[in-house]
Short mmCIF file of C-alpha atoms in Angstrom, two decimals:
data_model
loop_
_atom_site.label_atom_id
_atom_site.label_comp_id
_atom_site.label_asym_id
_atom_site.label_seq_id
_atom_site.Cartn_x
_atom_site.Cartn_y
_atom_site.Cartn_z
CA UNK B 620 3.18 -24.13 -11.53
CA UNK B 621 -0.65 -23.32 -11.12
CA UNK B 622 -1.52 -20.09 -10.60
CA UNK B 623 -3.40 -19.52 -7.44
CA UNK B 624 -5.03 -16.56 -6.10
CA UNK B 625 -6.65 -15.12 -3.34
CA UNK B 626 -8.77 -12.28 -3.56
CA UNK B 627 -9.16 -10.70 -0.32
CA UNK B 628 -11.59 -7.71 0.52
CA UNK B 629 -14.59 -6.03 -1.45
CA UNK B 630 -17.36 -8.07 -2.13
CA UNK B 631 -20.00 -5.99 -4.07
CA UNK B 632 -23.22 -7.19 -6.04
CA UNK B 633 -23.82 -4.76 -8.47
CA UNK B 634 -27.12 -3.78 -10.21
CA UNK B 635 -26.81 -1.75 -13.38
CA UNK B 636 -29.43 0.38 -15.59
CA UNK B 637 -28.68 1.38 -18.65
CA UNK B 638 -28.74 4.63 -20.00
CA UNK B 639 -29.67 6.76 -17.42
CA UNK B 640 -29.16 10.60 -18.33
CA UNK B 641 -31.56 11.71 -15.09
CA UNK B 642 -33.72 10.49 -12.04
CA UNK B 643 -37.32 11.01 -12.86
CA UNK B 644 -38.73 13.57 -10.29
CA UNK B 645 -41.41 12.21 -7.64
CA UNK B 646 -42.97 8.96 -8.20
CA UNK B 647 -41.94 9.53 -12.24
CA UNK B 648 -40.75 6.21 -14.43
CA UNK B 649 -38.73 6.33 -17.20
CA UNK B 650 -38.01 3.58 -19.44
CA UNK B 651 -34.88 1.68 -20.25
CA UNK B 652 -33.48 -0.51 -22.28
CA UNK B 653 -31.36 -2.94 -19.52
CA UNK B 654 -31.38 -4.09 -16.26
CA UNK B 655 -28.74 -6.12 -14.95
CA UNK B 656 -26.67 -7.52 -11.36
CA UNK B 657 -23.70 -9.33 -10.97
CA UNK B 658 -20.40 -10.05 -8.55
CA UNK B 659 -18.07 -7.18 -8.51
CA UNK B 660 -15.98 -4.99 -6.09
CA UNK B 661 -12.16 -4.79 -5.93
CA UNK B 662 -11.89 -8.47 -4.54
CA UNK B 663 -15.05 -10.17 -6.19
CA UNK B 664 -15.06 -8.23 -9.15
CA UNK B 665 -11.35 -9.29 -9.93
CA UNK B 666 -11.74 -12.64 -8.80
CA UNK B 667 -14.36 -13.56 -11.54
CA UNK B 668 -12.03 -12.27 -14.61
CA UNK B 669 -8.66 -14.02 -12.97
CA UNK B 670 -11.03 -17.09 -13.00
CA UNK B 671 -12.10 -16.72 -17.06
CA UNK B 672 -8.43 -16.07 -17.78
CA UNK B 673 -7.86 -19.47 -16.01
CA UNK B 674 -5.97 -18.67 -12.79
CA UNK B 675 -7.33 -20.96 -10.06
CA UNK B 676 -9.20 -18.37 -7.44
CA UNK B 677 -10.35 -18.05 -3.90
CA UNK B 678 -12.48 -15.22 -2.77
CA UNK B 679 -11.82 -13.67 1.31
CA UNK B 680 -14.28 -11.09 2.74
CA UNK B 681 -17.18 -10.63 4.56
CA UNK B 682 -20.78 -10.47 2.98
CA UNK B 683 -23.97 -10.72 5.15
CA UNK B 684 -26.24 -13.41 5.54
CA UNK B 685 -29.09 -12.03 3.71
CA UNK B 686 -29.95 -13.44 0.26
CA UNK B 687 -28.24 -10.76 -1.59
CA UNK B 688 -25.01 -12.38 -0.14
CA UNK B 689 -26.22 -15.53 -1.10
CA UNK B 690 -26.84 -14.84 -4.65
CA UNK B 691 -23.26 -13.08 -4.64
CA UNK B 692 -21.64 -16.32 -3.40
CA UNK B 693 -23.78 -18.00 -5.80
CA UNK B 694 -22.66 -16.28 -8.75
CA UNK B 695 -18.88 -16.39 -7.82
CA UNK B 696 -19.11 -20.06 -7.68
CA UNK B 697 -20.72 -20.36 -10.96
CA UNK B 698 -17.42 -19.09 -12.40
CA UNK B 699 -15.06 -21.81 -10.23
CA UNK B 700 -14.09 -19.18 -7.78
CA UNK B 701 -13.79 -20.74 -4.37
CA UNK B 702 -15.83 -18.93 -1.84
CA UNK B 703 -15.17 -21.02 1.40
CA UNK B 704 -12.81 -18.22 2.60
CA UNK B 705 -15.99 -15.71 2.91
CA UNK B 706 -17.67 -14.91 6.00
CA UNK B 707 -20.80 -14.55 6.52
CA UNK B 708 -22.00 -11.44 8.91
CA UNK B 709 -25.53 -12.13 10.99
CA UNK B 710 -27.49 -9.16 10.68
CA UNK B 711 -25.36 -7.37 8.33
CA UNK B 712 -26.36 -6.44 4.84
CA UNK B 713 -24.38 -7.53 2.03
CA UNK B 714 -22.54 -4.86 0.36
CA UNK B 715 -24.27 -3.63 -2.89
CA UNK B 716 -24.51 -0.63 -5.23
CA UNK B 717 -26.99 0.29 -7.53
CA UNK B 718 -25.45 1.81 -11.05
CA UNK B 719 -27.09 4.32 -13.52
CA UNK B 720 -25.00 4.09 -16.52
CA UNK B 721 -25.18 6.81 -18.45
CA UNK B 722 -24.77 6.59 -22.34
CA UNK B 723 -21.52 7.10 -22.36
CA UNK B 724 -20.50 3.92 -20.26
CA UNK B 725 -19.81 6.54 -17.09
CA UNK B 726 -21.65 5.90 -14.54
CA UNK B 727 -21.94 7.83 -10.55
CA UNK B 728 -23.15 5.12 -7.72
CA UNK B 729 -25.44 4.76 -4.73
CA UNK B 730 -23.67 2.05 -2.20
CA UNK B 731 -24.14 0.52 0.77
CA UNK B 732 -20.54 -0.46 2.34
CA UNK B 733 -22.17 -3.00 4.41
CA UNK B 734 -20.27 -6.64 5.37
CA UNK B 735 -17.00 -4.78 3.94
CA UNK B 736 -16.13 -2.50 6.50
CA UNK B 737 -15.07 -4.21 10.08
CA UNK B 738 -13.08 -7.48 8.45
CA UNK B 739 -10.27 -7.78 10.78
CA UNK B 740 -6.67 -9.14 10.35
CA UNK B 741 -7.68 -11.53 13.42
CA UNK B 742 -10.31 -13.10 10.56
CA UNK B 743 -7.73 -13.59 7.36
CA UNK B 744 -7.03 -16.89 6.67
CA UNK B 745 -3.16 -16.62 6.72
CA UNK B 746 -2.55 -20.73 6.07
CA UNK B 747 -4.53 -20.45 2.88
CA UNK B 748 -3.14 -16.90 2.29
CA UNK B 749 0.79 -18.63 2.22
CA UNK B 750 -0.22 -21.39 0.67
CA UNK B 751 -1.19 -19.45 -2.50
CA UNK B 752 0.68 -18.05 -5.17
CA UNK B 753 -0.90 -14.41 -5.33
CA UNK B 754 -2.53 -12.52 -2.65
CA UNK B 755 -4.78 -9.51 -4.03
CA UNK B 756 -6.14 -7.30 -1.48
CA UNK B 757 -8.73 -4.97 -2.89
CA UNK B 758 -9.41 -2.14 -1.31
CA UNK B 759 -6.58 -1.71 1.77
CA UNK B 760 -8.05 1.60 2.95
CA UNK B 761 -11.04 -0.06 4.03
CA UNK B 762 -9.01 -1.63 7.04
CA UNK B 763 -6.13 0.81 6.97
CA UNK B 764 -2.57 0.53 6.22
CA UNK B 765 -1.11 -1.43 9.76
CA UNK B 766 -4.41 -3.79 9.32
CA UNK B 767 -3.37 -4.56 6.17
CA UNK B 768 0.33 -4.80 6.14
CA UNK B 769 -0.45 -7.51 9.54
CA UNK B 770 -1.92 -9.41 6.80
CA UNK B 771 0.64 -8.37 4.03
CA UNK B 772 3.71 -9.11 5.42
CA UNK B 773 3.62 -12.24 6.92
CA UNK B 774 2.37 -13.62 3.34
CA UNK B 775 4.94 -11.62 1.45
CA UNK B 776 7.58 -13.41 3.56
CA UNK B 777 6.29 -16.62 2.63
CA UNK B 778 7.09 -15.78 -0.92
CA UNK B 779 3.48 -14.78 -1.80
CA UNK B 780 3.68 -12.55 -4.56
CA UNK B 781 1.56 -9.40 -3.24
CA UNK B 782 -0.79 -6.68 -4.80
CA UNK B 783 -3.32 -4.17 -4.14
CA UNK B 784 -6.16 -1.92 -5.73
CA UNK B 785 -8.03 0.74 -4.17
CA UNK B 786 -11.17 2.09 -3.76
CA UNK B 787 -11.26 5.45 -2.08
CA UNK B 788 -10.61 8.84 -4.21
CA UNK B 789 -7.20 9.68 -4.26
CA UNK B 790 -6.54 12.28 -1.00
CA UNK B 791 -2.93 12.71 1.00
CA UNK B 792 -4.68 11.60 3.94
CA UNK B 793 -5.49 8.10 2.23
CA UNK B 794 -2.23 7.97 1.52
CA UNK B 795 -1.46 8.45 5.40
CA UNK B 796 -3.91 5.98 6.34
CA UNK B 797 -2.50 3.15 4.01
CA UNK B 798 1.58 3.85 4.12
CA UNK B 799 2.41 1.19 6.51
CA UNK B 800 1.19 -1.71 4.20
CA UNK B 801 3.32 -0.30 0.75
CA UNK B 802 6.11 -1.54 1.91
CA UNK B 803 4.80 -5.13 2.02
CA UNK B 804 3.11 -4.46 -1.67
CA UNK B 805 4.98 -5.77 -4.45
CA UNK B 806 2.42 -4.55 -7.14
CA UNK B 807 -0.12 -1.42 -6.77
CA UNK B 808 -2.68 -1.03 -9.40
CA UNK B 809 -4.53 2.54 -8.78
CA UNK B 810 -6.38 4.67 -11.41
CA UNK B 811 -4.69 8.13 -12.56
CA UNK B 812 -6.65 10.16 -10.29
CA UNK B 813 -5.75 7.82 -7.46
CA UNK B 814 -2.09 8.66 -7.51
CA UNK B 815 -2.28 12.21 -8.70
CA UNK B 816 -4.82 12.77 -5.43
CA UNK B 817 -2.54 10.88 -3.22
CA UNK B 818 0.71 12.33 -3.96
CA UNK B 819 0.04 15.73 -5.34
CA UNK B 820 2.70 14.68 -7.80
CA UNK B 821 2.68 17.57 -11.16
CA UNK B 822 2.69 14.11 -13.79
CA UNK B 823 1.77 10.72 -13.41
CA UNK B 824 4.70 9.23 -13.18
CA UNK B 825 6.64 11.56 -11.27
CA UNK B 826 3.01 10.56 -8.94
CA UNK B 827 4.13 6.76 -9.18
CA UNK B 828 7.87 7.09 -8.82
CA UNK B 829 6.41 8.61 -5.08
CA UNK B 830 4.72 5.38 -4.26
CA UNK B 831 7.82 3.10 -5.17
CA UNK B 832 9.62 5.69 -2.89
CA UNK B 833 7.00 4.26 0.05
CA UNK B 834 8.25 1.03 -0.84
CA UNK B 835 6.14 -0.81 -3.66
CA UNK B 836 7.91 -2.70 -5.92
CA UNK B 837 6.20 -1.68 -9.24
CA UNK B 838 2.85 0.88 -9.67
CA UNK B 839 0.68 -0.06 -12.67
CA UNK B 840 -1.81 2.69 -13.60
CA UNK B 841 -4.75 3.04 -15.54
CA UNK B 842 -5.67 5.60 -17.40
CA UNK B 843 -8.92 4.88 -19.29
CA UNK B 844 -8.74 5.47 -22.83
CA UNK B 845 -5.13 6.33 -22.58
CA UNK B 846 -4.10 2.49 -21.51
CA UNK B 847 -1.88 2.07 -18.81
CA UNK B 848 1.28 3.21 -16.99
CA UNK B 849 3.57 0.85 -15.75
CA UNK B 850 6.43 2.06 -13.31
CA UNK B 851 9.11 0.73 -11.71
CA UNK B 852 12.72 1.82 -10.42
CA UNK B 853 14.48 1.00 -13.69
CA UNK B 854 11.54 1.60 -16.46
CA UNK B 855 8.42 3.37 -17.22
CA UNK B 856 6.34 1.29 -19.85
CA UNK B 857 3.49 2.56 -21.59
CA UNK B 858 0.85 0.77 -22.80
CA UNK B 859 -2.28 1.82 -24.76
CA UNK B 860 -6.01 0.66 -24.27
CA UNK B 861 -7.80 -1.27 -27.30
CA UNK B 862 -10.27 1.04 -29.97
CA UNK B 863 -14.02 -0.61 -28.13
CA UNK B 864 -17.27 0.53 -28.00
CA UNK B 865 -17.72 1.30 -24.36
CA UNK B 866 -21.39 0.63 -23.07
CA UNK B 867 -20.32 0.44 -19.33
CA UNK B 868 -16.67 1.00 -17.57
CA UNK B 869 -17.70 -0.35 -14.50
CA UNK B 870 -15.20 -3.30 -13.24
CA UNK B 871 -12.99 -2.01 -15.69
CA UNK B 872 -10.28 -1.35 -13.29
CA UNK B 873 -10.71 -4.94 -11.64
CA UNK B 874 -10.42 -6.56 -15.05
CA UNK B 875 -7.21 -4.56 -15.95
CA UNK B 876 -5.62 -6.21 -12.44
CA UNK B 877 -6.93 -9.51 -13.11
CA UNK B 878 -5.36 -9.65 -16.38
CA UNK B 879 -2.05 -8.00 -15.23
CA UNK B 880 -2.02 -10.24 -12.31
CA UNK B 881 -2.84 -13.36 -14.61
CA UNK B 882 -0.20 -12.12 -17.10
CA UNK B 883 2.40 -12.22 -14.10
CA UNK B 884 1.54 -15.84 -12.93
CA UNK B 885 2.24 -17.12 -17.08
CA UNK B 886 5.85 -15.36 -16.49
CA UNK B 887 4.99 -12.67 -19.07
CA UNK B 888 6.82 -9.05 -19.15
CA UNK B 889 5.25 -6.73 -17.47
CA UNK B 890 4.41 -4.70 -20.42
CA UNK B 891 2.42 -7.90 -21.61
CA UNK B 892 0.93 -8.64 -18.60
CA UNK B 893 -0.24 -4.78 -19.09
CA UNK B 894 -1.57 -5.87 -22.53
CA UNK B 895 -3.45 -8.57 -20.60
CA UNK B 896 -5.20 -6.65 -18.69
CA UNK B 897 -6.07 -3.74 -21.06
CA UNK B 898 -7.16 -6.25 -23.33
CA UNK B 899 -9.64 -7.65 -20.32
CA UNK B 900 -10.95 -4.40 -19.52
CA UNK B 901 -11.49 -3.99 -22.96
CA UNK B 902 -13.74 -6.67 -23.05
CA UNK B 903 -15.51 -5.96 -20.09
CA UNK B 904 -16.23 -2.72 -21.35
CA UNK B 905 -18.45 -3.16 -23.77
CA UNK B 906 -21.26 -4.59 -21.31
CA UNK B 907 -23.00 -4.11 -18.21
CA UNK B 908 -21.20 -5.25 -15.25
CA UNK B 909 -17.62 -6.13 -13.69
CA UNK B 910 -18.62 -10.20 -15.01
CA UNK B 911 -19.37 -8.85 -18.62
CA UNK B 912 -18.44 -10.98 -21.22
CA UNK B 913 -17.37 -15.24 -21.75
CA UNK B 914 -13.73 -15.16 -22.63
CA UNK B 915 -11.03 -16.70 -22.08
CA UNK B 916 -7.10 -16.37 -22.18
CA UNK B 917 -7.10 -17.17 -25.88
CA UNK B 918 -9.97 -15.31 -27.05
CA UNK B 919 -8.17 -12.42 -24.38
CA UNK B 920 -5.14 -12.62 -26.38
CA UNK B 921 -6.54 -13.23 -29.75
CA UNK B 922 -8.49 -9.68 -29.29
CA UNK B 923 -5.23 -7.95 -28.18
CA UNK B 924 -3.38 -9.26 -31.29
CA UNK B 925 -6.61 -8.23 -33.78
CA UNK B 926 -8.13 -5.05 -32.12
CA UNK B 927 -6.57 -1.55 -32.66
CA UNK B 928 -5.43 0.67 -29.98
CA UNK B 929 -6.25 4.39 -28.85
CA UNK B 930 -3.07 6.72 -28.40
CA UNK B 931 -1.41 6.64 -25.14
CA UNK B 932 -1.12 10.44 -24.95
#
């Protein structure tokens, strides 16, 4: 059966410079050597990678009807994704960051929230929701946990497999704020300093096994250049991240989720759906941008099969 996702929540355009070590002072300019934008954010960021890795996508969200939204939209359709399932917000700017990367591939942020905050469970499309295979919500705690599990549950009941990434630090109160809609989650896919900040668990996993104590069905962690963390009530599983030259790790963490999430809808393991999406975030890491890179599933696979891997610990 066809894979088919929808994306649901953060919609970011993204505009990267690369390297940036400081901000001139006053009106000072300093040189550098790229400039570039592109589609990212927890929903639209992961939405263009599920699409290269040949899942068939829609995108759900708000943007704002200023031409940064359009050029957004734009730029997700270039890549198949259907957009029809975005709203547009009058008056409302588009939500967008601006990214000095630092040499590194780290990289701190200036962003405007924007069309993102205020989508309401009222506005989800729930027919097109259940009528898809995968429902990815990116970025729950912008709506809060009973929003979200209103939008959650009903689809999960459907038999709509379910996931979720965040966006917020990790902090016990986020965890407060999002509880109600674990339950409804059958995949989580934080960052280690997400679930060590919202559990104030001693390890990672011990941090994990708390979440799947909430109610998720399976946590899968990154961990940067220690790979990934895969947990669920009978296993922990981990799996390392590929040996890449890292010029940028933004969308990282989207890419790892698209290619886990693709990786489920092919029927892999989860441990090889984990390979899937290190080896996407691997790709995506050494460029600018969340849409770095033109692969596919076979040239996705092909570099997890001929690329080495950093140690997990």
């Amino acid at each position: 059966m066809t894979q088919t996702v929808v994306t649901l929540g953060a919609h970011v355009f993204d505009v990267q410079v690369r390297p940036v070590e400081a901000i001139p002072e006053g009106q000072g300019a300093a040189l550098v050597e790229q400039i570039r934008f592109g589609p990212a954010g927890t929903a639209a960021g992961t939405a263009v990678t599920l699409a290269k890795l040949g899942a068939w996508v829609r995108s759900a969200g708000a943007v704002g009807d200023d031409p940064i939204g359009d050029l957004l939209l734009s730029m997700l359709a270039q890549y198949g994704i259907d957009t029809s399932l975005v709203l547009r917000r009058a008056g409302v700017q588009t939500s967008a960051s601006v990214l000095p990367i630092r040499a590194d591939g780290s990289r701190p942020a200036f962003h405007v929230p924007g069309a993102n905050l205020g989508y309401e469970p009222s506005e989800a499309p729930l027919a097109a929701l259940t009528r898809a295979t995968h429902l990815h919500l990116g970025g729950p705690e912008l709506m809060g946990g009973a929003a979200a599990a209103s939008i959650l549950a009903p689809v999960r009941a459907a038999g709509v497999v379910t996931s979720a990434d965040l966006l917020a630090p990790g902090d016990p109160g986020v965890l407060a704020w999002i509880e109600p809609a674990l339950s409804s989650l059958d995949y989580l896919l934080p960052n280690e300093e997400q679930v060590l900040g919202l559990t104030g668990a001693a390890s990672l996993e011990d941090g994990a096994r708390a979440l799947l104590g909430q109610g998720v069905r399976c946590v899968a962690v990154t961990r940067g250049a220690r790979g990934a963390l895969v947990v669920t009530a009978e296993e922990t599983i981990a799996v390392p991240a590929f040996a890449v030259p890292v010029v940028d790790t933004t969308g990282c963490g989207d890419a790892f989720s698209a290619g886990f999430l693709r990786g489920l809808g092919l029927d892999r393991s989860l441990r090889d759906a984990a390979v899937l999406g290190c080896s996407a975030a691997g790709l995506v890491a050494q460029g600018l941008g969340s849409d770095h890179g033109e692969f596919d599933l076979a040239a996705a696979d092909a570099f997890a099969a001929a690329t080495p891997v950093l140690p997990t610990e």
